[in-house]
Coordinates of C-alpha atoms and ligand atoms in Angstrom, one line a residue:
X14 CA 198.5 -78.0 29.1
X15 CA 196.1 -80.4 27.8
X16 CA 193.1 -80.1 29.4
X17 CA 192.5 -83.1 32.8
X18 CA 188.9 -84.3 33.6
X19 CA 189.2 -83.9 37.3
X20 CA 186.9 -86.0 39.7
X21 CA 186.3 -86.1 43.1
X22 CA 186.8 -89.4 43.8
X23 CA 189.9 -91.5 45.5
X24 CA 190.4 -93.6 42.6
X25 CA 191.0 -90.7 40.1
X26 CA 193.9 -88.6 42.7
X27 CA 195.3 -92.5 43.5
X28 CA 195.6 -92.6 39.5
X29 CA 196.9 -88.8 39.3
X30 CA 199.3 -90.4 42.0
X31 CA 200.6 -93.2 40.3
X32 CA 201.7 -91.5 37.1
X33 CA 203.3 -88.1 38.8
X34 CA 206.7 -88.6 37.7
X35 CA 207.4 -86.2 40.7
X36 CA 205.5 -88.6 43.3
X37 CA 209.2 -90.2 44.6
X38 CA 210.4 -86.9 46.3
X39 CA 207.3 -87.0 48.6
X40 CA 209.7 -89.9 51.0
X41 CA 212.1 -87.2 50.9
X42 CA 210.4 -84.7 53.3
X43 CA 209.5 -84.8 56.9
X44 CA 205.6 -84.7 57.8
X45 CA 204.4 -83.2 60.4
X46 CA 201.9 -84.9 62.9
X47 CA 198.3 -82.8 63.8
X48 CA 196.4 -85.4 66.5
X49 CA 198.3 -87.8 65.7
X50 CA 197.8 -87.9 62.5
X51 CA 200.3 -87.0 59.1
X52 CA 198.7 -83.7 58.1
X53 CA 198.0 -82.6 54.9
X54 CA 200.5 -80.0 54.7
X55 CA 199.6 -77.0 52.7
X56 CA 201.6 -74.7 54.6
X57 CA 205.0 -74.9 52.5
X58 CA 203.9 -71.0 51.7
X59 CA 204.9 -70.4 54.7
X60 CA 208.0 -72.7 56.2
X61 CA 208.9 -75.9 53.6
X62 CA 209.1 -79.2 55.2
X63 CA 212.3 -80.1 56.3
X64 CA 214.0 -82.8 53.8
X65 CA 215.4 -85.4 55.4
X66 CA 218.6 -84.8 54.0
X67 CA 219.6 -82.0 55.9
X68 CA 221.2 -83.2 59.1
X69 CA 223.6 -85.2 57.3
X70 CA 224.6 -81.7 55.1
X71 CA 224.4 -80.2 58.5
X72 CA 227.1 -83.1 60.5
X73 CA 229.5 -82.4 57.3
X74 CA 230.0 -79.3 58.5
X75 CA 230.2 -79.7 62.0
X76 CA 232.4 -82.4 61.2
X77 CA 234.8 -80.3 59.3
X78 CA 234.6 -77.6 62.0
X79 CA 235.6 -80.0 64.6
X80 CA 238.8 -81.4 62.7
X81 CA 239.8 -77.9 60.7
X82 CA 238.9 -75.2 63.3
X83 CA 239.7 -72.0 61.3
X84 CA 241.2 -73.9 58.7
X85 CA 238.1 -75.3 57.5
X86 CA 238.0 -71.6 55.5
X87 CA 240.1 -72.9 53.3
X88 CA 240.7 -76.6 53.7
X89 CA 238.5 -79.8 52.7
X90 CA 235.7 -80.1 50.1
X91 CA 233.8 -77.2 51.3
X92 CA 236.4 -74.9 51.7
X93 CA 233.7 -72.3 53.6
X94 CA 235.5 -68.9 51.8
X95 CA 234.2 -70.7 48.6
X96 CA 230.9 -71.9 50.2
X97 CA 228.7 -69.4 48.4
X98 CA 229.4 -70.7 45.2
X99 CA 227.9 -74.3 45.8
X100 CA 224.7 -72.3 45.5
X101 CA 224.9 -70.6 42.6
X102 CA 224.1 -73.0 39.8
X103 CA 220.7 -74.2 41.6
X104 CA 219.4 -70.7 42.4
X105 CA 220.3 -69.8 39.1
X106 CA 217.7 -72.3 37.6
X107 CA 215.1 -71.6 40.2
X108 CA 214.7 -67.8 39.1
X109 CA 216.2 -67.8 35.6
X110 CA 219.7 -66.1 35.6
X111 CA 223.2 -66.8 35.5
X112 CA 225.3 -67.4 38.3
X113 CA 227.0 -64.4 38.7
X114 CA 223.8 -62.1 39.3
X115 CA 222.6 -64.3 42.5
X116 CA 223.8 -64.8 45.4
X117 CA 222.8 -66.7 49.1
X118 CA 223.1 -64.0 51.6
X119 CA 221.6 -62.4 54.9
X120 CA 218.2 -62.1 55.1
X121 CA 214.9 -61.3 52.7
X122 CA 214.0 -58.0 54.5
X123 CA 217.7 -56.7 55.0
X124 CA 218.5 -57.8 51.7
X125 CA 215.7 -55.6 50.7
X126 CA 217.3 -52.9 52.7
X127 CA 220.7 -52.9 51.0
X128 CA 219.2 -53.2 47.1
X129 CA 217.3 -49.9 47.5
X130 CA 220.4 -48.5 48.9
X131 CA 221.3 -49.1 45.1
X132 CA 218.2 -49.0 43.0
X133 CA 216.4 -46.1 45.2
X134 CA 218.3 -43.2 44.5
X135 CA 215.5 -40.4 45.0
X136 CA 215.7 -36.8 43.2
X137 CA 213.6 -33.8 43.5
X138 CA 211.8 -34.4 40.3
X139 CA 212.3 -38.7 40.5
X140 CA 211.3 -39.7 43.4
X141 CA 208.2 -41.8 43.4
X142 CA 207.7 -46.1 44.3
X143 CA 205.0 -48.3 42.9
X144 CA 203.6 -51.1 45.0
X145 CA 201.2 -53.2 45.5
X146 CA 198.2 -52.0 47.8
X147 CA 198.6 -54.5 51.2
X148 CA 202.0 -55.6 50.4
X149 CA 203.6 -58.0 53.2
X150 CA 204.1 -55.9 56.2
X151 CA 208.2 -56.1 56.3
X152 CA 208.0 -54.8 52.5
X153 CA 205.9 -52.0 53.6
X154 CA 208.0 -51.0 56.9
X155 CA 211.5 -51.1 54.4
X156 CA 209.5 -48.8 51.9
X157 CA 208.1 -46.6 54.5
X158 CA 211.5 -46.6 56.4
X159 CA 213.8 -46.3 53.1
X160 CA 211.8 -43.0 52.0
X161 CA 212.0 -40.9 55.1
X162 CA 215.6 -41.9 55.6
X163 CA 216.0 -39.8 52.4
X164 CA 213.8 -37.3 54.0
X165 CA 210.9 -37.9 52.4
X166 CA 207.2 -38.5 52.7
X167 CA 205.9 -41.6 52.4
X168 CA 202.3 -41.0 51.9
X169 CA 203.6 -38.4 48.7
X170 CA 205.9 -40.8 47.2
X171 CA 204.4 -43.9 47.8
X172 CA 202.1 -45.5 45.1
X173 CA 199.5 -47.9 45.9
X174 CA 198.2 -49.7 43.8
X175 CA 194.6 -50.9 44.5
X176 CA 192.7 -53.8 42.4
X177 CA 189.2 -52.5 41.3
X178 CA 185.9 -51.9 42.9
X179 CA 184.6 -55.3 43.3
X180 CA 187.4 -57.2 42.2
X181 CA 190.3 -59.0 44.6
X182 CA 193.4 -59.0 42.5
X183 CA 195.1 -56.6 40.2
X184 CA 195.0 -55.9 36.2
X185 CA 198.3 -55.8 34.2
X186 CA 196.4 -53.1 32.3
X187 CA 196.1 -50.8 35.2
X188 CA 199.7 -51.4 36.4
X189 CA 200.9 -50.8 33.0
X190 CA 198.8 -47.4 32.8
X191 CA 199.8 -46.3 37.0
X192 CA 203.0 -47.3 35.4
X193 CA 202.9 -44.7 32.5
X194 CA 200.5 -42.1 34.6
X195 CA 203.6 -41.5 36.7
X196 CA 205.9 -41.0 34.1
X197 CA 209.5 -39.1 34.8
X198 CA 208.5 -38.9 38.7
X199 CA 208.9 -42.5 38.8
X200 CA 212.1 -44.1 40.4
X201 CA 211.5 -47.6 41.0
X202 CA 208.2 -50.0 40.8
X203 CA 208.9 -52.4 43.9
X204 CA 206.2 -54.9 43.4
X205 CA 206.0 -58.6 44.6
X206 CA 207.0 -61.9 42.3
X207 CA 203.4 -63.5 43.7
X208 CA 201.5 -61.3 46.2
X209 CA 201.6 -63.2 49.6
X210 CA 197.7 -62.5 50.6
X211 CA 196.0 -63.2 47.4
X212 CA 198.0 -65.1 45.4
X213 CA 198.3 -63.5 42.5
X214 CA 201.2 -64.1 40.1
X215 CA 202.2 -60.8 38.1
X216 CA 203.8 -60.3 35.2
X217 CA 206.9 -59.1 35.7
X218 CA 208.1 -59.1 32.1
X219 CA 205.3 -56.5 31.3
X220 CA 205.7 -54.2 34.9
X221 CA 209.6 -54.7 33.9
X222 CA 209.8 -53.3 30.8
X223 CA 207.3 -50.4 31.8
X224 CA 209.7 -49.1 34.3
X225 CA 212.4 -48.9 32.2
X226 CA 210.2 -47.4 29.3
X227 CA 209.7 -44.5 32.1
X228 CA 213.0 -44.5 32.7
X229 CA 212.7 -46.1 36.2
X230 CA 214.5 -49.4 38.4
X231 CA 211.9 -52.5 39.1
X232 CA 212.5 -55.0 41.6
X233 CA 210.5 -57.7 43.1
X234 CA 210.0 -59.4 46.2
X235 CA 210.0 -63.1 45.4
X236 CA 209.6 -64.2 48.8
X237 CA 205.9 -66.4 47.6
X238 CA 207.6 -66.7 44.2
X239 CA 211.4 -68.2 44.1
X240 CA 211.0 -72.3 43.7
X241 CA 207.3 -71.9 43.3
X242 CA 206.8 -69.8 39.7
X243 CA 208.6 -70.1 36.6
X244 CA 211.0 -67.2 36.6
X245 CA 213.5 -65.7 33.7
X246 CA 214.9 -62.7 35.5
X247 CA 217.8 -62.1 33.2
X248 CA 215.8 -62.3 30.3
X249 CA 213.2 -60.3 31.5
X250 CA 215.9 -57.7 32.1
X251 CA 214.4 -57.5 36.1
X252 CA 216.9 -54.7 37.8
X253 CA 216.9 -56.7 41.2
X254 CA 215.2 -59.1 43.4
X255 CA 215.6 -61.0 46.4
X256 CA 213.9 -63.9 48.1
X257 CA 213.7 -66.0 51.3
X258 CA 214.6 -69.5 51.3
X259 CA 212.4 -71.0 53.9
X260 CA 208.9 -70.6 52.2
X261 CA 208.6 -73.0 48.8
X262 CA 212.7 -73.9 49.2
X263 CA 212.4 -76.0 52.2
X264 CA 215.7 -74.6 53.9
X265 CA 214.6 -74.3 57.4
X266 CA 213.1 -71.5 59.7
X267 CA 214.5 -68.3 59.1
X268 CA 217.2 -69.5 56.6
X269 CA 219.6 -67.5 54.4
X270 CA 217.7 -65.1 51.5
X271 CA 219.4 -64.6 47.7
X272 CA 219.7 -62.0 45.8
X273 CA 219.8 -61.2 42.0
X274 CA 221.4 -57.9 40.3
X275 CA 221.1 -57.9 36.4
X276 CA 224.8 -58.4 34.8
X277 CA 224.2 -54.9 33.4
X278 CA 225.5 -54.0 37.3
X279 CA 227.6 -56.7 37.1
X280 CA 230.9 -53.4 37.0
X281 CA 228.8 -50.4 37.9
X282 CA 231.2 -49.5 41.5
X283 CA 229.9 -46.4 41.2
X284 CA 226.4 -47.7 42.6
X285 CA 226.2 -46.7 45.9
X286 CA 225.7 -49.3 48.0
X287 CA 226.2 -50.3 51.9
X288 CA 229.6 -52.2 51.8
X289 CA 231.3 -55.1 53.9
X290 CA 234.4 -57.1 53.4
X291 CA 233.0 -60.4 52.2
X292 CA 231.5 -58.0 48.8
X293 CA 235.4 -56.9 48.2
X294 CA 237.1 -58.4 45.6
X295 CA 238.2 -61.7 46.6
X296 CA 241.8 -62.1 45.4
X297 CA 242.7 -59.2 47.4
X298 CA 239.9 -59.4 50.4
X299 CA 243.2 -60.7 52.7
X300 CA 245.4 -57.5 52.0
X301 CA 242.6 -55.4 54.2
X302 CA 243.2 -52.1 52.5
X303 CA 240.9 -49.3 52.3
X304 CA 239.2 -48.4 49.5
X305 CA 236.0 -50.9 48.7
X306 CA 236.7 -52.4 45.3
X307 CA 233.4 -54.8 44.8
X308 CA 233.5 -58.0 43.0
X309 CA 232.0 -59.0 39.9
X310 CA 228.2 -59.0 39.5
X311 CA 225.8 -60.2 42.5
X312 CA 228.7 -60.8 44.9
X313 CA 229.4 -57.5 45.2
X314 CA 226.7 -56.9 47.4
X315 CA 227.6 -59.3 50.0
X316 CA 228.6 -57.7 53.2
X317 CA 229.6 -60.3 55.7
X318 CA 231.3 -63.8 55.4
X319 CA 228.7 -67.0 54.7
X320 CA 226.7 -68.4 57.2
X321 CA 228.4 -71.7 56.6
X322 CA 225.6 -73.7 59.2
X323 CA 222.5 -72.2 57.3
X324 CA 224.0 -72.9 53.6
X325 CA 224.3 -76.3 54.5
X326 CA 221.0 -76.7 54.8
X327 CA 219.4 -74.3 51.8
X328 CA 222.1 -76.8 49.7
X329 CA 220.3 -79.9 51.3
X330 CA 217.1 -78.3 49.2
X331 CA 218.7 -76.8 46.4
X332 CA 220.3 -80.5 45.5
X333 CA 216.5 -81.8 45.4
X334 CA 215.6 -79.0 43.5
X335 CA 218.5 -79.7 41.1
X336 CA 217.4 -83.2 40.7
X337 CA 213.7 -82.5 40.2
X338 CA 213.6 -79.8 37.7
X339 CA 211.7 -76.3 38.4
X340 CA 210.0 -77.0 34.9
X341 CA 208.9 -80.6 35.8
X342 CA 208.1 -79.5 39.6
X343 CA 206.1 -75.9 37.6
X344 CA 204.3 -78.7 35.2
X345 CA 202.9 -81.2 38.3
X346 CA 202.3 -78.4 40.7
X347 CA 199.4 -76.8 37.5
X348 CA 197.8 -80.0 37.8
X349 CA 198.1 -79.8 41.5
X350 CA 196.5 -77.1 42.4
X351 CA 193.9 -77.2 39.7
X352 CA 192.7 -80.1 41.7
X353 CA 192.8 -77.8 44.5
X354 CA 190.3 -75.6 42.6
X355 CA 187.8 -78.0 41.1
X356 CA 187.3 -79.5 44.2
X357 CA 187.0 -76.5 46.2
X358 CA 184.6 -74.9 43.4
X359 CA 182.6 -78.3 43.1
X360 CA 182.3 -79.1 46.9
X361 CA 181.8 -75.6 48.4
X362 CA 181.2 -73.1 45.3
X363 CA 177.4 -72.6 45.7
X364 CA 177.7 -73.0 49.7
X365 CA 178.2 -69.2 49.9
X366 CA 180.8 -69.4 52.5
X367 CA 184.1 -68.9 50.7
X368 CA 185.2 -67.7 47.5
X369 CA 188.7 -68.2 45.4
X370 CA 190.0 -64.9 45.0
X371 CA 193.7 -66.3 43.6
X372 CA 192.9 -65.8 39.5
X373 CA 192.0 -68.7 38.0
X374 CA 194.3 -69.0 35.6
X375 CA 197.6 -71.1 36.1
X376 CA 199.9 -68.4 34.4
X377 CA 198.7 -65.9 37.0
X378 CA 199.4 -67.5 39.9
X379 CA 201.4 -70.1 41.8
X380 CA 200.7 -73.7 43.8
X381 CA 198.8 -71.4 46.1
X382 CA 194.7 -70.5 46.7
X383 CA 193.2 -67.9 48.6
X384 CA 189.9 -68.5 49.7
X385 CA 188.1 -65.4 51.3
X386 CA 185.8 -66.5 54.1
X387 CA 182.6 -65.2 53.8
X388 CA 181.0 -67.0 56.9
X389 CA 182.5 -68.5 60.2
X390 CA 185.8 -67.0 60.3
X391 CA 188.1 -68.3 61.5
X392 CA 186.2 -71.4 63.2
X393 CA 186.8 -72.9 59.6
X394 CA 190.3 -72.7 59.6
X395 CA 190.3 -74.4 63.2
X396 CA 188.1 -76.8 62.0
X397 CA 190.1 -77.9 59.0
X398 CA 193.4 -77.6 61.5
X399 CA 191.5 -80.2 64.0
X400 CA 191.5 -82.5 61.0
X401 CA 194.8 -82.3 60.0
X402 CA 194.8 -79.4 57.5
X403 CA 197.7 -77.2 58.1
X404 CA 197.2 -74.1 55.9
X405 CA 197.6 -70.7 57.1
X406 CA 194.9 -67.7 58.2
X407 CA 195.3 -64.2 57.3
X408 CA 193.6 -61.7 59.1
X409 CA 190.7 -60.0 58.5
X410 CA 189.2 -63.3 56.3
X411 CA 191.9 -65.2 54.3
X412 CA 192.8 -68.8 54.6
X413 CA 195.8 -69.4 52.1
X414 CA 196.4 -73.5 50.7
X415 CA 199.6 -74.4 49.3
X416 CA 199.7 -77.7 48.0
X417 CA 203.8 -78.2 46.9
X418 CA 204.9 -80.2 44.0
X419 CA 207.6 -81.6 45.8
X420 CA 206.1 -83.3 48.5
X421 CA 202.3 -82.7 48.4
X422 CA 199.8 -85.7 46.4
X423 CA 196.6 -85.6 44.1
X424 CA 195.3 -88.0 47.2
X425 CA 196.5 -85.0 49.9
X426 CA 194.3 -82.8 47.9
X427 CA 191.5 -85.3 47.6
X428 CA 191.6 -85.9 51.4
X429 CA 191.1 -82.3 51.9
X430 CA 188.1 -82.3 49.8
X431 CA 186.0 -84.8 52.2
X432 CA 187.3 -83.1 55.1
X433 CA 185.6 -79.8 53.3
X434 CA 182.8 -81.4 52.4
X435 CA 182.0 -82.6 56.1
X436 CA 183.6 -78.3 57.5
X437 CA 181.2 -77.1 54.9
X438 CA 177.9 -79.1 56.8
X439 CA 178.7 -77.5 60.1
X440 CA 178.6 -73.8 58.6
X441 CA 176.1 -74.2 56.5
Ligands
PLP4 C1 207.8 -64.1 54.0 C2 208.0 -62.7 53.5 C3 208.8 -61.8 54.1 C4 209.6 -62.2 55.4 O1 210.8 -61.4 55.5 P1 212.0 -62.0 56.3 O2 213.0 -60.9 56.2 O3 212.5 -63.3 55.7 O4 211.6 -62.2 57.8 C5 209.0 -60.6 53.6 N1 208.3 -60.2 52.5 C6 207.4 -61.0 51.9 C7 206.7 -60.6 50.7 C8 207.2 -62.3 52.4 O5 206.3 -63.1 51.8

């Protein structure tokens, strides 16, 4: 990326502005009002903004339910026992794999549940997980949960990984070596894509191929990651993941998670896994035998049939995602958020009361900074929220910023600077 002199100043972000080639898909979003006002929404970390194409995916549906009843399973354009497959090409793209290792299903923390029903298989002498140290509290409730259903203890098999004295994110050097360290007692390094708290973008090519070079699974959480990083899970040779859809893909509150399985599990039926009908093979789903026989690749982990209503509306997003381009929406979002840093370093670096603990380095994270609050709390996020900031706080001191390539501007950035410059004045 060539080098961009930033400057705080309207002109330059109404300049960065006018020649985003992304800047149309900004109309395409709904914004939020705070006081009134449009906020500056950094908040797609959390729940995407809804784009306004979704009600009319939404009525298709409807309307097809209304006229087909139960035939609307197999009958029209969307034939819902097919509905799943609509998806496939776009998530594909988003985290680098072919269509027959992902899948739209369930949700992100049961999904989580069923892949280390697969890829945790614990022995006397294998039996140990590698994660991050403060991993999202779901992640750490499955671990926790997953290892003393196999009767287990999960303060002995449990690996945390902590970043070192004095520093707020973690080294690919000490992962690689915890990695190594832990040898054949490994089983499965279950890290995140982009850690939710801090930031921090790790390499999962690297943690990958560790794992396997001890013999041991790796999957990832891309819950912060899917539609924000630049992904190439089949390529990387990544065992599993799975990912929410509501965070950086805009598909509404709580909507439908995806998986990926590599292809090399594409035919392993002798995985065990927790089965349902909608992950038997299709031709001969209606025959209701017993004996699970799984489909090919990804889909064989499905357990019940589509939510028809809630892939209507991850498709709304997926479509723009389709037409945007992760690599275009990867290449604005480096200039985006690098804004997002000068400013922040030039307006309140010296002030002593926050810090940028995301790295600092585009290839190590994604659109999103962590700032750590060193003084006034949480009054600064309410102060920045009172002027139309919507970000996100974290206890104990964390305020998380998310400015999107899709719908977020060089002049939303810019705007936040002034209204940090004024916060800053108050806390001083
Ligand atoms: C957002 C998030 C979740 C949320 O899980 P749900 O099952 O979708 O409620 C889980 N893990 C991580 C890392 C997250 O960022």
């Amino acid at each position: 990326m060539t080098q961009i002199e930033y400057k705080f100043s309207e002109d330059f972000a109404k300049k960065m502005d006018a020649e985003d080639p992304m800047k149309g898909f900004r109309d395409r979003f709904f914004f939020p009002q705070v006081n009134g006002k449009e906020a500056i929404y950094f908040c797609g970390n959390s729940l995407g903004l809804q784009p306004k194409s979704v009600k009319s995916y939404l009525d298709k549906e409807l309307d097809n339910w209304a006229k087909l009843g139960v035939d609307g399973h197999f009958h029209g354009e969307n034939a819902w026992y097919h509905i799943r497959q609509k998806s496939k090409p776009a998530l594909a793209e988003i985290v680098g794999a072919h269509t027959h290792e992902v899948v739209a299903m369930n949700n992100l923390t049961s999904n989580l549940h069923f892949l280390m029903v697969s890829f945790y298989q614990p022995t006397k002498k294998r039996n140990k997980i590698i994660v991050e140290a403060g991993a999202f509290p779901s992640d750490m409730y499955m671990l926790e949960s997953q290892v003393k259903f196999h009767g287990l203890d999960p303060d002995e098999v449990i690996v945390e990984l902590n970043p070192r004295e004095g520093e707020h994110t973690l080294r690919t050097e000490d992962i690689l070596r915890e990695i190594e360290n832990q040898g054949d007692s490994l089983a499965l390094v279950n890290m995140a894509g982009i850690q939710y708290y801090t930031g921090q973008l790790f390499d999962i090519k690297s943690i990958t191929e560790a794992a396997h070079n001890q013999g041991a699974y790796a999957g990832f959480d891309l819950a912060h990651a899917a539609g924000n990083a630049r992904l190439k899970l089949h390529e990387w040779n990544v065992d599993f993941a799975t990912w929410c859809s509501y965070k950086y893909m805009n598909s509404g509150p709580g909507n439908v998670s995806g998986i990926f399985v590599h292809e090399r599990f594409a035919d392993r039926p002798d995985l065990p896994r927790f089965a349902g009908w909608w992950g038997y093979d299709e031709g001969q789903r209606f025959l209701m035998e017993k004996g699970f026989i799984p489909m090919h690749g990804a889909d064989g982990w499905q357990v019940a049939n589509s939510n028809v209503l809630a892939l209507a509306a991850h498709q709304a997003s997926l479509d723009i995602f389709q037409e945007a381009g992760i690599e275009n929406l990867r290449a604005k979002s480096e200039k985006l958020t690098g804004y997002l840093a000068f400013l922040i370093e030039q307006i309140g670096g010296k002030s002593g009361i926050l810090e940028i603990i995301t790295p600092n380095n585009p290839a190590e994270r994604g659109c999103q900074l962590s700032l750590h609050i060193h003084r006034g709390g949480k009054a600064v996020f309410d102060e920045w929220y009172s002027q139309g900031v919507v970000g996100d706080w974290r206890n104990p001191n964390v305020i998380r910023l998310a400015p999107t390539p899709l719908y977020n501007s060089f002049l939303d950035v810019y705007r936040f600077g002034l209204i940090l410059e004024q916060s800053l004045k108050k806390f001083a």
